[in-house]
Amino acid sequence: MTTDALVLDAAAQDLLFREARTANTFTDEPVTEEQVQAIYDLVKYGPTAFNQQPLRVVLVRSTEGRERLVRHMADGNKAKTSAAPLVAVLAADNEFHEELPTQLPHFPQAKDVFFSERAVREQSAALNGALQAAYFIIGVRAAGLAAGPMTGYDAEGINKEFFGDGEHSVLAVVNIGKPGDDAWFPRSPRLEYDQVVTTV
């Protein structure tokens, strides 16, 4: 397949997509605060509905914080979460609408017009938070790091452990760092274009 139709050069395409993989082991090289800041400052521009920004990120760096997190991870995710240089807990803030007047200044009343009901906010936060989580993973790759996103955990336990207010919903736990030895599982197949795309 040709890459000529894309503006992004082939090396960047490989870095972000074709050669990028979910890492399962990491080196002990630290992930710096500056790297995480650069990742966020890049991916915050990804589009969301109403420019809502429900994503909240807890960076787990300390030994104590790591122990608190690992006890809520599924058994198959405990060891790699313990060993990763940095772990990010990605969650959706279900009260994101409180910030909408500053994030959507041309339509500040959207906060009350569309998001006065909790169930509506939760649904919107889940979708748009997931979009932002995907942007975050691509941003990690753009920083030359590997991401190991996981959903094998006790979500209620992590919510209570790290948020404790009933206003957040965990979306993913992401191990971050330079890939270590035997970091990759074999590449799994993807659906082909004609299996996914229909023109009407």
Coordinates of C-alpha atoms in Angstrom, one line a residue:
M1 CA 0.0 0.0 0.0
T2 CA 1.3 3.4 -0.9
T3 CA 1.8 6.2 1.6
D4 CA 2.0 8.9 -1.0
A5 CA -1.6 10.1 -0.3
L6 CA -0.6 11.2 3.2
V7 CA 1.1 14.4 4.1
L8 CA 2.8 12.9 7.2
D9 CA 6.2 11.4 6.2
A10 CA 6.7 7.6 6.2
A11 CA 8.9 7.7 9.3
A12 CA 6.2 9.5 11.3
Q13 CA 3.6 7.2 10.0
D14 CA 5.6 4.3 11.3
L15 CA 6.3 5.9 14.6
L16 CA 2.7 6.7 15.3
F17 CA 0.9 3.7 13.7
R18 CA 2.5 1.0 11.6
E19 CA 5.5 0.1 13.8
A20 CA 4.0 1.3 17.1
R21 CA 2.9 -1.5 19.4
T22 CA 1.5 -2.0 22.8
A23 CA 4.5 -2.6 25.0
N24 CA 4.5 -5.2 27.7
T25 CA 8.0 -4.7 29.1
F26 CA 10.0 -1.5 29.6
T27 CA 13.5 -0.4 30.4
D28 CA 14.2 1.5 33.6
E29 CA 14.8 4.8 31.8
P30 CA 12.6 7.4 33.5
V31 CA 9.8 9.3 31.8
T32 CA 10.3 12.9 32.7
E33 CA 7.7 15.5 33.7
E34 CA 8.8 17.5 30.7
Q35 CA 8.0 14.7 28.4
V36 CA 4.5 14.3 29.8
Q37 CA 3.9 18.0 29.7
A38 CA 5.0 18.0 26.0
I39 CA 2.6 15.1 25.3
Y40 CA -0.3 16.8 26.9
D41 CA 0.5 20.2 25.2
L42 CA 0.3 18.4 21.9
V43 CA -2.7 16.2 22.3
K44 CA -5.0 18.8 24.1
Y45 CA -5.8 20.1 20.6
G46 CA -7.6 16.9 19.5
P47 CA -11.2 17.5 18.7
T48 CA -14.1 16.7 21.0
A49 CA -17.8 17.5 21.0
F50 CA -18.5 21.1 22.3
N51 CA -14.7 21.3 22.9
Q52 CA -15.4 19.5 26.2
Q53 CA -12.3 18.2 28.0
P54 CA -13.3 15.5 30.4
L55 CA -10.0 13.7 30.5
R56 CA -8.2 13.7 33.8
V57 CA -4.8 12.1 34.2
V58 CA -3.2 10.8 37.4
L59 CA 0.6 10.1 37.0
V60 CA 1.6 7.3 39.3
R61 CA 5.3 7.7 40.1
S62 CA 5.8 6.9 43.8
T63 CA 6.3 3.4 45.2
E64 CA 3.4 4.0 47.5
G65 CA 1.1 5.2 44.6
R66 CA 2.2 2.2 42.5
E67 CA 1.3 -0.2 45.3
R68 CA -2.1 1.4 45.7
L69 CA -2.7 1.0 41.9
V70 CA -1.3 -2.5 41.4
R71 CA -3.6 -4.1 44.0
H72 CA -6.6 -3.1 41.7
M73 CA -5.0 -4.5 38.5
A74 CA -5.9 -7.8 37.1
D75 CA -3.3 -10.5 37.8
G76 CA -2.0 -10.5 34.3
N77 CA -1.3 -6.8 34.5
K78 CA 0.2 -6.5 37.9
A79 CA 3.9 -7.3 37.1
K80 CA 4.2 -5.0 34.1
T81 CA 2.4 -2.2 35.9
S82 CA 4.8 -2.6 38.8
A83 CA 7.8 -2.4 36.5
A84 CA 6.9 0.4 34.1
P85 CA 8.8 3.7 34.6
L86 CA 5.5 5.6 34.6
V87 CA 1.8 4.7 34.8
A88 CA -1.0 7.0 33.9
V89 CA -4.5 6.5 35.1
L90 CA -6.9 8.1 32.6
A91 CA -10.3 9.0 33.7
A92 CA -13.3 11.0 32.6
D93 CA -14.6 13.8 34.8
N94 CA -18.4 13.5 34.7
E95 CA -18.7 17.1 35.9
F96 CA -16.7 18.5 32.9
H97 CA -19.6 20.7 32.0
E98 CA -18.7 23.1 34.8
E99 CA -15.7 24.2 32.7
L100 CA -17.7 24.5 29.4
P101 CA -18.3 28.3 29.7
T102 CA -14.5 28.9 29.5
Q103 CA -13.9 26.1 26.9
L104 CA -16.8 27.1 24.7
P105 CA -16.9 30.9 25.1
H106 CA -19.1 31.5 22.0
F107 CA -21.8 29.3 23.5
P108 CA -21.4 29.3 27.3
Q109 CA -25.0 28.3 27.9
A110 CA -24.3 24.8 26.5
K111 CA -23.4 23.8 30.1
D112 CA -27.1 24.0 31.1
V113 CA -28.8 23.5 27.7
F114 CA -27.2 20.2 26.9
F115 CA -25.5 18.8 30.1
S116 CA -27.8 19.5 33.0
E117 CA -28.6 15.8 33.4
R118 CA -26.0 13.5 35.0
A119 CA -26.8 10.6 32.6
V120 CA -26.2 12.8 29.6
R121 CA -22.9 14.0 31.0
E122 CA -21.7 10.5 31.8
Q123 CA -22.4 9.3 28.3
S124 CA -20.7 12.3 26.7
A125 CA -17.7 12.2 29.1
A126 CA -17.2 8.5 28.3
L127 CA -17.1 9.1 24.6
N128 CA -15.1 12.3 24.5
G129 CA -12.8 11.1 27.3
A130 CA -12.1 8.0 25.3
L131 CA -11.2 10.2 22.3
Q132 CA -8.8 12.1 24.5
A133 CA -7.3 8.9 25.8
A134 CA -6.6 7.8 22.3
Y135 CA -5.0 11.1 21.5
F136 CA -2.9 10.7 24.6
I137 CA -1.6 7.3 23.5
I138 CA -0.7 8.7 20.1
G139 CA 1.1 11.5 21.9
V140 CA 3.1 9.1 24.0
R141 CA 4.2 7.5 20.7
A142 CA 5.1 10.9 19.3
A143 CA 7.4 11.4 22.2
G144 CA 9.4 8.3 21.1
L145 CA 7.9 6.3 24.0
A146 CA 5.8 3.1 24.1
A147 CA 2.4 2.9 25.7
G148 CA 0.8 -0.1 27.2
P149 CA -2.9 0.7 27.6
M150 CA -4.9 -1.7 29.7
T151 CA -8.5 -2.2 30.8
G152 CA -7.9 -5.2 33.1
Y153 CA -8.6 -3.7 36.5
D154 CA -11.1 -3.0 39.2
A155 CA -12.5 0.3 37.9
E156 CA -14.6 1.0 41.0
G157 CA -11.6 0.3 43.2
I158 CA -9.3 2.6 41.2
N159 CA -12.0 5.3 41.2
K160 CA -12.2 5.2 45.0
E161 CA -8.4 5.0 45.4
F162 CA -7.4 7.9 43.2
F163 CA -10.5 10.1 42.9
G164 CA -12.8 9.2 45.7
D165 CA -15.5 11.7 44.8
G166 CA -17.9 9.7 42.7
E167 CA -17.5 12.2 39.9
H168 CA -14.9 10.3 37.8
S169 CA -14.9 7.1 35.7
V170 CA -11.7 5.3 34.9
L171 CA -11.1 4.8 31.2
A172 CA -7.7 3.1 31.0
V173 CA -4.5 2.5 32.8
V174 CA -1.5 3.2 30.6
N175 CA 2.1 2.0 31.2
I176 CA 4.6 4.4 29.6
G177 CA 8.3 4.1 28.9
K178 CA 11.0 2.9 26.5
P179 CA 10.2 -0.7 25.4
G180 CA 12.3 -3.4 27.1
D181 CA 13.3 -6.9 26.1
D182 CA 10.6 -9.0 24.4
A183 CA 8.2 -6.0 24.7
W184 CA 5.9 -7.0 21.8
F185 CA 3.4 -9.7 21.2
P186 CA 3.0 -10.7 17.5
R187 CA 1.1 -8.1 15.5
S188 CA -2.6 -9.1 15.4
P189 CA -4.5 -8.8 12.1
R190 CA -6.5 -5.7 11.2
L191 CA -9.6 -5.5 9.0
E192 CA -9.0 -4.4 5.5
Y193 CA -10.4 -1.3 3.9
D194 CA -13.2 -3.0 2.0
Q195 CA -14.3 -4.7 5.2
V196 CA -14.8 -1.4 7.0
V197 CA -15.6 1.3 4.4
T198 CA -18.8 1.6 2.4
T199 CA -19.6 4.4 -0.1
V200 CA -23.2 5.4 -0.6

